[in-house]
Protein backbone atom coordinates (compact mmCIF):
# COMPACT_ATOMS: atom_id res chain seq x y z
CA UNK A 1 0.00 0.00 0.00
CA UNK A 2 2.83 2.39 0.87
CA UNK A 3 4.54 1.61 -2.43
CA UNK A 4 1.33 2.20 -4.35
CA UNK A 5 0.72 5.56 -2.68
CA UNK A 6 4.35 6.52 -3.33
CA UNK A 7 3.98 5.75 -7.04
CA UNK A 8 0.69 7.66 -7.20
CA UNK A 9 2.26 10.64 -5.44
CA UNK A 10 5.20 10.67 -7.85
CA UNK A 11 2.85 10.49 -10.84
CA UNK A 12 0.77 13.35 -9.45
CA UNK A 13 3.82 15.52 -8.90
CA UNK A 14 5.06 14.77 -12.42
CA UNK A 15 1.68 15.85 -13.78
CA UNK A 16 1.77 19.06 -11.75
CA UNK A 17 5.23 19.82 -13.13
CA UNK A 18 3.89 19.45 -16.68
CA UNK A 19 0.96 21.70 -15.86
CA UNK A 20 3.24 24.38 -14.38
CA UNK A 21 5.31 24.34 -17.55
CA UNK A 22 2.20 24.49 -19.74
CA UNK A 23 0.77 27.45 -17.81
CA UNK A 24 3.58 29.69 -19.01
CA UNK A 25 2.85 28.94 -22.70
CA UNK A 26 -0.05 29.96 -24.99
CA UNK A 27 -3.07 27.67 -25.21
CA UNK A 28 -2.66 26.60 -28.84
CA UNK A 29 -3.28 23.10 -30.23
CA UNK A 30 -0.51 21.35 -32.22
CA UNK A 31 -2.37 22.22 -35.44
CA UNK A 32 -2.71 25.91 -34.58
CA UNK A 33 -6.18 26.34 -33.03
CA UNK A 34 -5.99 28.90 -30.20
CA UNK A 35 -8.25 29.40 -27.20
CA UNK A 36 -8.00 31.86 -24.32
CA UNK A 37 -7.58 30.44 -20.84
CA UNK A 38 -8.48 32.99 -18.17
CA UNK A 39 -9.11 32.99 -14.44
CA UNK A 40 -12.09 33.74 -12.26
CA UNK A 41 -11.45 36.24 -9.47
CA UNK A 42 -13.40 38.27 -7.01
CA UNK A 43 -11.90 38.70 -3.55
CA UNK A 44 -8.91 40.35 -1.93
CA UNK A 45 -6.84 37.16 -1.73
CA UNK A 46 -7.31 36.32 -5.40
CA UNK A 47 -6.18 39.82 -6.36
CA UNK A 48 -3.00 39.45 -4.32
CA UNK A 49 -2.10 36.10 -5.91
CA UNK A 50 -3.13 36.95 -9.48
CA UNK A 51 -0.42 36.35 -12.11
CA UNK A 52 -1.08 37.80 -15.55
CA UNK A 53 1.84 35.88 -17.06
CA UNK A 54 0.14 32.52 -16.42
CA UNK A 55 -3.23 33.22 -18.06
CA UNK A 56 -4.87 35.26 -20.79
CA UNK A 57 -6.64 37.60 -18.40
CA UNK A 58 -9.60 37.61 -16.04
CA UNK A 59 -12.67 36.01 -17.58
CA UNK A 60 -14.85 36.79 -14.57
CA UNK A 61 -14.22 39.37 -11.88
CA UNK A 62 -17.00 39.22 -9.31
CA UNK A 63 -17.81 42.55 -7.69
CA UNK A 64 -19.98 41.08 -4.94
CA UNK A 65 -17.10 40.92 -2.47
CA UNK A 66 -16.93 44.71 -2.40
CA UNK A 67 -20.54 44.77 -1.21
CA UNK A 68 -20.32 41.74 1.10
CA UNK A 69 -17.25 43.08 2.94
CA UNK A 70 -19.04 46.32 3.90
CA UNK A 71 -21.74 47.31 6.35
CA UNK A 72 -23.20 49.71 3.80
CA UNK A 73 -23.08 50.33 0.07
CA UNK A 74 -19.46 50.68 -1.08
CA UNK A 75 -18.56 54.11 -2.39
CA UNK A 76 -17.72 54.87 -6.00
CA UNK A 77 -14.12 55.52 -4.96
CA UNK A 78 -13.77 52.13 -3.26
CA UNK A 79 -15.20 50.33 -6.28
CA UNK A 80 -12.99 52.34 -8.61
CA UNK A 81 -9.82 51.47 -6.69
CA UNK A 82 -10.63 47.75 -6.65
CA UNK A 83 -11.48 47.67 -10.36
CA UNK A 84 -8.42 49.71 -11.24
CA UNK A 85 -6.23 47.34 -9.23
CA UNK A 86 -7.33 44.27 -11.19
CA UNK A 87 -7.15 46.15 -14.51
CA UNK A 88 -3.57 47.20 -13.83
CA UNK A 89 -2.59 43.75 -12.52
CA UNK A 90 -3.76 42.20 -15.81
CA UNK A 91 -1.02 44.15 -17.62
CA UNK A 92 -3.03 44.85 -20.75
CA UNK A 93 -4.87 41.54 -20.89
CA UNK A 94 -8.67 41.52 -20.74
CA UNK A 95 -10.58 41.87 -17.51
CA UNK A 96 -14.30 41.04 -17.65
CA UNK A 97 -15.97 42.70 -14.67
CA UNK A 98 -19.44 41.45 -13.83
CA UNK A 99 -21.83 43.98 -12.38
CA UNK A 100 -23.41 43.28 -9.01
CA UNK A 101 -24.90 39.79 -8.78
CA UNK A 102 -26.59 39.82 -5.38
CA UNK A 103 -29.71 37.82 -4.57
CA UNK A 104 -30.41 34.12 -4.81
CA UNK A 105 -28.00 32.52 -2.33
CA UNK A 106 -26.18 35.84 -1.70
CA UNK A 107 -28.03 38.15 0.66
CA UNK A 108 -26.99 41.46 2.24
CA UNK A 109 -28.72 42.85 5.31
CA UNK A 110 -28.25 46.52 4.46
CA UNK A 111 -29.83 46.06 1.03
CA UNK A 112 -33.12 45.07 2.68
CA UNK A 113 -33.97 42.52 0.02
CA UNK A 114 -37.42 40.95 0.24
CA UNK A 115 -37.92 37.45 1.59
CA UNK A 116 -38.85 35.24 -1.33
CA UNK A 117 -40.12 31.71 -1.68
CA UNK A 118 -37.91 31.16 -4.74
CA UNK A 119 -34.97 33.59 -4.46
CA UNK A 120 -33.13 32.10 -7.46
CA UNK A 121 -36.17 33.01 -9.55
CA UNK A 122 -36.71 36.35 -7.91
CA UNK A 123 -35.20 39.77 -7.26
CA UNK A 124 -31.51 39.35 -8.09
CA UNK A 125 -28.58 40.51 -10.23
CA UNK A 126 -29.52 42.84 -13.12
CA UNK A 127 -33.09 43.03 -11.85
CA UNK A 128 -31.89 44.74 -8.68
CA UNK A 129 -29.50 47.00 -10.57
CA UNK A 130 -32.10 48.24 -13.03
CA UNK A 131 -34.54 48.83 -10.17
CA UNK A 132 -32.06 50.59 -7.87
CA UNK A 133 -30.62 53.05 -10.34
CA UNK A 134 -28.30 54.92 -7.97
CA UNK A 135 -26.59 51.71 -6.87
CA UNK A 136 -26.08 50.71 -10.49
CA UNK A 137 -24.96 54.18 -11.55
CA UNK A 138 -22.35 54.31 -8.80
CA UNK A 139 -20.87 50.99 -9.88
CA UNK A 140 -20.91 51.85 -13.57
CA UNK A 141 -19.17 55.18 -12.94
CA UNK A 142 -16.45 53.35 -11.05
CA UNK A 143 -16.01 50.80 -13.84
CA UNK A 144 -15.87 53.44 -16.59
CA UNK A 145 -13.15 55.26 -14.66
CA UNK A 146 -11.21 52.05 -14.05
CA UNK A 147 -11.39 51.17 -17.75
CA UNK A 148 -8.81 53.88 -18.43
CA UNK A 149 -6.23 51.69 -16.71
CA UNK A 150 -6.57 48.45 -18.66
CA UNK A 151 -8.52 46.29 -21.08
CA UNK A 152 -11.78 46.30 -19.13
CA UNK A 153 -15.04 44.79 -20.31
CA UNK A 154 -18.36 45.07 -18.44
CA UNK A 155 -20.68 42.07 -18.19
CA UNK A 156 -24.31 42.05 -17.09
CA UNK A 157 -25.63 38.93 -15.27
CA UNK A 158 -29.03 37.29 -15.56
CA UNK A 159 -30.14 39.01 -18.76
CA UNK A 160 -33.31 37.33 -20.07
CA UNK A 161 -34.71 39.93 -22.51
CA UNK A 162 -33.40 42.35 -25.10
CA UNK A 163 -35.16 45.11 -23.18
CA UNK A 164 -32.96 44.40 -20.13
CA UNK A 165 -29.78 44.52 -22.20
CA UNK A 166 -30.81 47.79 -23.78
CA UNK A 167 -31.73 49.25 -20.39
CA UNK A 168 -28.33 48.24 -18.99
CA UNK A 169 -26.52 49.78 -21.96
CA UNK A 170 -28.53 52.97 -21.53
CA UNK A 171 -27.50 53.07 -17.85
CA UNK A 172 -23.86 52.88 -18.95
CA UNK A 173 -24.43 55.80 -21.32
CA UNK A 174 -25.99 57.87 -18.54
CA UNK A 175 -23.15 57.06 -16.14
CA UNK A 176 -20.60 58.13 -18.77
CA UNK A 177 -22.51 61.35 -19.44
CA UNK A 178 -22.59 62.20 -15.73
CA UNK A 179 -18.81 61.70 -15.44
CA UNK A 180 -18.15 63.90 -18.45
CA UNK A 181 -20.46 66.60 -17.11
CA UNK A 182 -18.34 66.65 -13.95
CA UNK A 183 -15.09 66.61 -15.87
CA UNK A 184 -14.09 63.19 -14.51
CA UNK A 185 -11.90 61.14 -16.89
CA UNK A 186 -13.48 57.91 -18.11
CA UNK A 187 -13.23 55.47 -21.00
CA UNK A 188 -14.97 56.46 -24.23
CA UNK A 189 -15.74 52.87 -25.16
CA UNK A 190 -15.98 49.75 -23.02
CA UNK A 191 -17.17 46.44 -24.50
CA UNK A 192 -20.50 45.42 -22.97
CA UNK A 193 -21.47 41.75 -22.79
CA UNK A 194 -23.81 39.43 -20.97
CA UNK A 195 -23.72 36.21 -19.03
CA UNK A 196 -25.83 33.60 -20.77
CA UNK A 197 -27.15 31.59 -17.85
CA UNK A 198 -30.87 31.09 -18.46
CA UNK A 199 -32.86 29.18 -21.09
CA UNK A 200 -34.43 32.52 -22.04
CA UNK A 201 -31.03 33.98 -22.94
CA UNK A 202 -30.12 30.84 -24.88
CA UNK A 203 -33.30 30.98 -26.96
CA UNK A 204 -32.79 34.71 -27.58
CA UNK A 205 -29.04 34.46 -28.11
CA UNK A 206 -29.34 35.21 -31.83
CA UNK A 207 -31.11 38.48 -31.01
CA UNK A 208 -28.95 39.35 -28.00
CA UNK A 209 -25.77 38.73 -30.01
CA UNK A 210 -26.72 41.62 -32.29
CA UNK A 211 -26.41 44.10 -29.40
CA UNK A 212 -23.87 42.48 -27.06
CA UNK A 213 -20.13 42.72 -27.63
CA UNK A 214 -19.49 39.28 -26.16
CA UNK A 215 -21.13 36.32 -24.42
CA UNK A 216 -19.93 34.39 -21.38
CA UNK A 217 -21.81 31.20 -20.61
CA UNK A 218 -22.45 30.81 -16.88
CA UNK A 219 -22.91 27.07 -16.62
CA UNK A 220 -23.59 26.90 -12.87
CA UNK A 221 -26.93 28.66 -13.24
CA UNK A 222 -27.57 27.46 -16.79
CA UNK A 223 -27.54 23.82 -15.65
CA UNK A 224 -29.78 24.67 -12.71
CA UNK A 225 -32.36 26.56 -14.73
CA UNK A 226 -32.32 24.26 -17.77
CA UNK A 227 -32.83 21.09 -15.72
CA UNK A 228 -35.17 22.74 -13.16
CA UNK A 229 -32.80 21.48 -10.45
CA UNK A 230 -31.84 23.22 -7.21
CA UNK A 231 -28.09 22.65 -7.14
CA UNK A 232 -28.14 22.97 -3.34
CA UNK A 233 -30.69 20.17 -2.92
CA UNK A 234 -28.99 16.80 -2.37
CA UNK A 235 -32.11 14.84 -3.33
CA UNK A 236 -32.00 16.10 -6.91
CA UNK A 237 -28.23 16.41 -7.35
CA UNK A 238 -28.26 13.55 -9.84
CA UNK A 239 -30.09 15.84 -12.27
CA UNK A 240 -27.56 18.67 -11.91
CA UNK A 241 -25.26 17.36 -14.63
CA UNK A 242 -23.16 19.41 -17.07
CA UNK A 243 -23.35 16.46 -19.48
CA UNK A 244 -27.13 16.76 -19.68
CA UNK A 245 -27.85 16.78 -23.41
CA UNK A 246 -30.19 19.76 -23.15
CA UNK A 247 -27.40 21.77 -21.49
CA UNK A 248 -24.87 20.72 -24.14
CA UNK A 249 -27.30 21.66 -26.91
CA UNK A 250 -27.85 25.03 -25.24
CA UNK A 251 -24.09 25.65 -25.14
CA UNK A 252 -23.74 24.81 -28.81
CA UNK A 253 -26.63 27.11 -29.71
CA UNK A 254 -25.07 30.05 -27.88
CA UNK A 255 -21.67 29.51 -29.51
CA UNK A 256 -23.19 29.25 -32.98
CA UNK A 257 -25.35 32.36 -32.55
CA UNK A 258 -22.47 34.34 -31.06
CA UNK A 259 -20.15 33.44 -33.92
CA UNK A 260 -22.85 34.16 -36.49
CA UNK A 261 -22.91 37.71 -35.10
CA UNK A 262 -19.08 37.78 -35.01
CA UNK A 263 -18.77 38.13 -31.23
CA UNK A 264 -16.56 35.98 -28.97
CA UNK A 265 -18.14 33.39 -26.70
CA UNK A 266 -16.55 32.34 -23.43
CA UNK A 267 -17.49 30.21 -20.45
CA UNK A 268 -16.94 31.06 -16.80
CA UNK A 269 -18.76 28.29 -14.97
CA UNK A 270 -17.23 25.19 -13.42
CA UNK A 271 -17.81 23.27 -16.65
CA UNK A 272 -15.04 25.33 -18.27
CA UNK A 273 -12.42 23.15 -16.56
CA UNK A 274 -14.32 19.86 -16.59
CA UNK A 275 -11.97 17.22 -18.05
CA UNK A 276 -14.83 15.37 -19.72
CA UNK A 277 -16.12 18.45 -21.51
CA UNK A 278 -12.89 20.11 -22.64
CA UNK A 279 -12.66 18.20 -25.96
CA UNK A 280 -16.30 18.97 -26.74
CA UNK A 281 -16.08 22.66 -25.81
CA UNK A 282 -13.00 23.10 -27.97
CA UNK A 283 -14.67 21.30 -30.86
CA UNK A 284 -17.75 23.50 -30.53
CA UNK A 285 -15.50 26.53 -31.04
CA UNK A 286 -15.63 28.08 -27.58
CA UNK A 287 -13.26 31.06 -27.66
CA UNK A 288 -12.47 31.43 -23.98
CA UNK A 289 -12.48 29.27 -20.86
CA UNK A 290 -12.31 30.92 -17.44
CA UNK A 291 -11.66 28.98 -14.25
CA UNK A 292 -10.03 28.95 -10.83
CA UNK A 293 -6.29 29.68 -11.17
CA UNK A 294 -5.29 26.18 -10.01
CA UNK A 295 -6.82 24.65 -13.16
CA UNK A 296 -5.12 26.89 -15.75
CA UNK A 297 -2.00 24.78 -16.26
CA UNK A 298 -3.94 21.53 -16.61
CA UNK A 299 -6.34 23.01 -19.17
CA UNK A 300 -3.53 24.64 -21.15
CA UNK A 301 -1.62 21.35 -21.18
CA UNK A 302 -4.65 19.59 -22.60
CA UNK A 303 -5.08 22.18 -25.36
CA UNK A 304 -1.37 22.22 -26.23
CA UNK A 305 -1.36 18.45 -26.70
CA UNK A 306 -4.67 17.93 -28.50
CA UNK A 307 -4.83 18.27 -32.30
CA UNK A 308 -7.99 20.21 -33.09
CA UNK A 309 -8.59 18.14 -36.21
CA UNK A 310 -9.20 15.04 -34.08
CA UNK A 311 -12.13 16.73 -32.35
CA UNK A 312 -14.18 18.04 -35.27
CA UNK A 313 -16.64 15.13 -35.36
CA UNK A 314 -17.21 15.15 -31.60
CA UNK A 315 -20.15 17.62 -31.34
CA UNK A 316 -22.29 15.73 -33.85
CA UNK A 317 -21.37 12.42 -32.24
CA UNK A 318 -22.21 13.53 -28.71
CA UNK A 319 -25.28 15.65 -29.43
CA UNK A 320 -26.67 12.95 -31.67
CA UNK A 321 -27.15 10.71 -28.65
CA UNK A 322 -30.48 10.28 -26.92
CA UNK A 323 -29.28 9.43 -23.41
CA UNK A 324 -26.84 11.19 -21.08
CA UNK A 325 -25.05 7.93 -20.36
CA UNK A 326 -24.21 7.43 -24.04
CA UNK A 327 -22.89 10.97 -24.33
CA UNK A 328 -20.71 10.40 -21.27
CA UNK A 329 -19.40 7.15 -22.73
CA UNK A 330 -18.23 8.93 -25.87
CA UNK A 331 -16.63 11.75 -23.89
CA UNK A 332 -14.94 9.24 -21.58
CA UNK A 333 -13.45 7.47 -24.58
CA UNK A 334 -11.87 10.69 -25.81
CA UNK A 335 -10.53 11.36 -22.32
CA UNK A 336 -9.14 7.80 -22.06
CA UNK A 337 -7.36 8.10 -25.40
CA UNK A 338 -5.84 11.37 -24.24
CA UNK A 339 -7.40 13.40 -27.02
Coordinates of N, CA and C in Angstrom, one line a residue, residues 23-106:
X23 N 1.4 26.2 -18.2 CA 0.8 27.4 -17.8 C 1.5 28.7 -18.4
X24 N 2.8 28.5 -18.6 CA 3.6 29.7 -19.0 C 3.6 29.8 -20.5
X25 N 2.9 28.9 -21.2 CA 2.8 28.9 -22.7 C 1.4 29.2 -23.2
X26 N 1.3 29.7 -24.4 CA 0.0 30.0 -25.0 C -0.9 28.7 -25.1
X27 N -2.2 28.8 -25.0 CA -3.1 27.7 -25.2 C -3.4 27.5 -26.7
X28 N -2.5 26.8 -27.4 CA -2.7 26.6 -28.8 C -2.5 25.1 -29.1
X29 N -3.4 24.5 -29.9 CA -3.3 23.1 -30.2 C -2.1 22.9 -31.2
X30 N -1.6 21.6 -31.3 CA -0.5 21.4 -32.2 C -0.8 21.8 -33.7
X31 N -2.1 21.8 -34.1 CA -2.4 22.2 -35.4 C -2.9 23.7 -35.5
X32 N -2.6 24.5 -34.5 CA -2.7 25.9 -34.6 C -4.0 26.5 -34.1
X33 N -4.9 25.8 -33.5 CA -6.2 26.3 -33.0 C -5.9 26.9 -31.6
X34 N -6.3 28.2 -31.5 CA -6.0 28.9 -30.2 C -7.3 29.1 -29.4
X35 N -7.2 29.1 -28.1 CA -8.3 29.4 -27.2 C -7.7 30.2 -26.0
X36 N -8.4 31.1 -25.5 CA -8.0 31.9 -24.3 C -8.3 31.1 -23.1
X37 N -7.4 31.1 -22.1 CA -7.6 30.4 -20.8 C -7.4 31.5 -19.8
X38 N -8.5 31.9 -19.1 CA -8.5 33.0 -18.2 C -8.8 32.5 -16.8
X39 N -8.8 33.4 -15.8 CA -9.1 33.0 -14.4 C -10.3 33.7 -13.9
X40 N -11.0 33.1 -13.0 CA -12.1 33.7 -12.3 C -11.5 34.4 -11.0
X41 N -12.0 35.5 -10.6 CA -11.4 36.2 -9.5 C -12.6 37.0 -8.8
X42 N -12.3 37.5 -7.6 CA -13.4 38.3 -7.0 C -13.3 38.4 -5.5
X43 N -12.1 38.4 -5.0 CA -11.9 38.7 -3.5 C -10.5 39.2 -3.4
X44 N -10.2 39.7 -2.2 CA -8.9 40.4 -1.9 C -7.8 39.4 -2.1
X45 N -7.9 38.2 -1.6 CA -6.8 37.2 -1.7 C -6.5 36.8 -3.2
X46 N -7.6 36.7 -4.0 CA -7.3 36.3 -5.4 C -6.6 37.5 -6.1
X47 N -6.9 38.7 -5.7 CA -6.2 39.8 -6.4 C -4.7 39.8 -6.0
X48 N -4.4 39.5 -4.8 CA -3.0 39.4 -4.3 C -2.2 38.4 -5.0
X49 N -2.8 37.2 -5.3 CA -2.1 36.1 -5.9 C -2.2 36.0 -7.4
X50 N -2.9 37.0 -8.0 CA -3.1 37.0 -9.5 C -1.8 37.1 -10.2
X51 N -1.6 36.3 -11.3 CA -0.4 36.4 -12.1 C -0.9 36.4 -13.6
X52 N -0.7 37.6 -14.2 CA -1.1 37.8 -15.5 C -0.3 37.0 -16.5
X53 N 1.0 36.6 -16.1 CA 1.8 35.9 -17.1 C 1.4 34.4 -17.2
X54 N 0.5 33.9 -16.4 CA 0.1 32.5 -16.4 C -1.3 32.3 -17.0
X55 N -1.9 33.3 -17.5 CA -3.2 33.2 -18.1 C -3.4 34.3 -19.1
X56 N -4.6 34.3 -19.7 CA -4.9 35.3 -20.8 C -5.7 36.4 -20.3
X57 N -5.9 36.5 -19.0 CA -6.6 37.6 -18.4 C -7.6 37.1 -17.4
X58 N -8.6 37.9 -17.0 CA -9.6 37.6 -16.0 C -10.9 37.5 -16.8
X59 N -11.4 36.3 -16.9 CA -12.7 36.0 -17.6 C -13.9 36.3 -16.8
X60 N -13.7 36.4 -15.5 CA -14.9 36.8 -14.6 C -14.3 37.4 -13.3
X61 N -14.6 38.7 -13.1 CA -14.2 39.4 -11.9 C -15.5 39.7 -11.2
X62 N -15.8 39.0 -10.1 CA -17.0 39.2 -9.3 C -16.9 40.5 -8.4
X63 N -17.9 41.3 -8.5 CA -17.8 42.6 -7.7 C -18.6 42.4 -6.4
X64 N -19.2 41.2 -6.1 CA -20.0 41.1 -4.9 C -19.2 41.3 -3.7
X65 N -17.9 40.9 -3.7 CA -17.1 40.9 -2.5 C -17.0 42.3 -1.9
X66 N -17.0 43.3 -2.8 CA -16.9 44.7 -2.4 C -18.2 45.1 -1.6
X67 N -19.3 44.5 -1.9 CA -20.5 44.8 -1.2 C -20.7 43.9 0.0
X68 N -20.2 42.7 0.0 CA -20.3 41.7 1.1 C -19.3 42.0 2.2
X69 N -18.2 42.7 1.9 CA -17.2 43.1 2.9 C -17.6 44.4 3.7
X70 N -18.7 45.0 3.3 CA -19.0 46.3 3.9 C -20.3 46.2 4.7
X71 N -20.5 47.2 5.6 CA -21.7 47.3 6.3 C -22.7 48.2 5.7
X72 N -22.3 48.8 4.6 CA -23.2 49.7 3.8 C -22.7 49.7 2.3
X73 N -23.5 50.3 1.5 CA -23.1 50.3 0.1 C -21.7 50.9 -0.1
X74 N -20.8 50.2 -0.8 CA -19.5 50.7 -1.1 C -19.5 51.9 -1.9
X75 N -18.6 52.9 -1.7 CA -18.6 54.1 -2.4 C -18.0 53.9 -3.8
X76 N -18.3 54.9 -4.6 CA -17.7 54.9 -6.0 C -16.2 54.8 -6.0
X77 N -15.6 55.5 -5.0 CA -14.1 55.5 -5.0 C -13.6 54.1 -4.6
X78 N -14.2 53.5 -3.7 CA -13.8 52.1 -3.3 C -13.9 51.2 -4.4
X79 N -15.0 51.2 -5.1 CA -15.2 50.3 -6.3 C -14.2 50.7 -7.4
X80 N -14.0 51.9 -7.6 CA -13.0 52.3 -8.6 C -11.6 51.8 -8.3
X81 N -11.2 51.9 -7.1 CA -9.8 51.5 -6.7 C -9.7 50.0 -6.9
X82 N -10.7 49.2 -6.5 CA -10.6 47.7 -6.6 C -10.6 47.3 -8.1
X83 N -11.4 48.0 -8.9 CA -11.5 47.7 -10.4 C -10.2 48.1 -11.1
X84 N -9.7 49.2 -10.7 CA -8.4 49.7 -11.2 C -7.3 48.8 -10.9
X85 N -7.3 48.3 -9.7 CA -6.2 47.3 -9.2 C -6.2 46.1 -10.1
X86 N -7.3 45.5 -10.4 CA -7.3 44.3 -11.2 C -7.0 44.6 -12.6
X87 N -7.5 45.8 -13.1 CA -7.1 46.2 -14.5 C -5.7 46.3 -14.7
X88 N -5.0 47.0 -13.7 CA -3.6 47.2 -13.8 C -2.8 45.9 -13.6
X89 N -3.3 45.0 -12.8 CA -2.6 43.8 -12.5 C -2.6 42.9 -13.8
X90 N -3.6 43.0 -14.6 CA -3.8 42.2 -15.8 C -2.8 42.6 -16.9
X91 N -2.1 43.7 -16.7 CA -1.0 44.2 -17.6 C -1.4 44.1 -19.1
X92 N -2.6 44.7 -19.4 CA -3.0 44.9 -20.8 C -3.9 43.7 -21.2
X93 N -4.0 42.6 -20.5 CA -4.9 41.5 -20.9 C -6.3 41.9 -20.4
X94 N -7.3 41.2 -21.0 CA -8.7 41.5 -20.7 C -9.1 41.2 -19.3
X95 N -10.0 42.1 -18.8 CA -10.6 41.9 -17.5 C -12.1 42.1 -17.7
X96 N -12.8 41.0 -17.5 CA -14.3 41.0 -17.6 C -14.9 41.2 -16.2
X97 N -15.4 42.4 -16.0 CA -16.0 42.7 -14.7 C -17.5 42.6 -14.7
X98 N -18.0 41.7 -13.9 CA -19.4 41.4 -13.8 C -20.1 42.4 -12.9
X99 N -21.1 43.1 -13.3 CA -21.8 44.0 -12.4 C -22.5 43.2 -11.3
X100 N -22.9 43.9 -10.3 CA -23.4 43.3 -9.0 C -24.4 42.1 -9.2
X101 N -24.0 41.0 -8.7 CA -24.9 39.8 -8.8 C -25.3 39.3 -7.4
X102 N -26.1 40.1 -6.7 CA -26.6 39.8 -5.4 C -28.0 39.3 -5.5
X103 N -28.4 38.5 -4.5 CA -29.7 37.8 -4.6 C -29.5 36.3 -4.7
X104 N -30.6 35.6 -4.8 CA -30.4 34.1 -4.8 C -29.8 33.6 -3.5
X105 N -28.6 33.0 -3.6 CA -28.0 32.5 -2.3 C -27.1 33.6 -1.7
X106 N -27.0 34.8 -2.2 CA -26.2 35.8 -1.7 C -27.1 37.0 -1.2

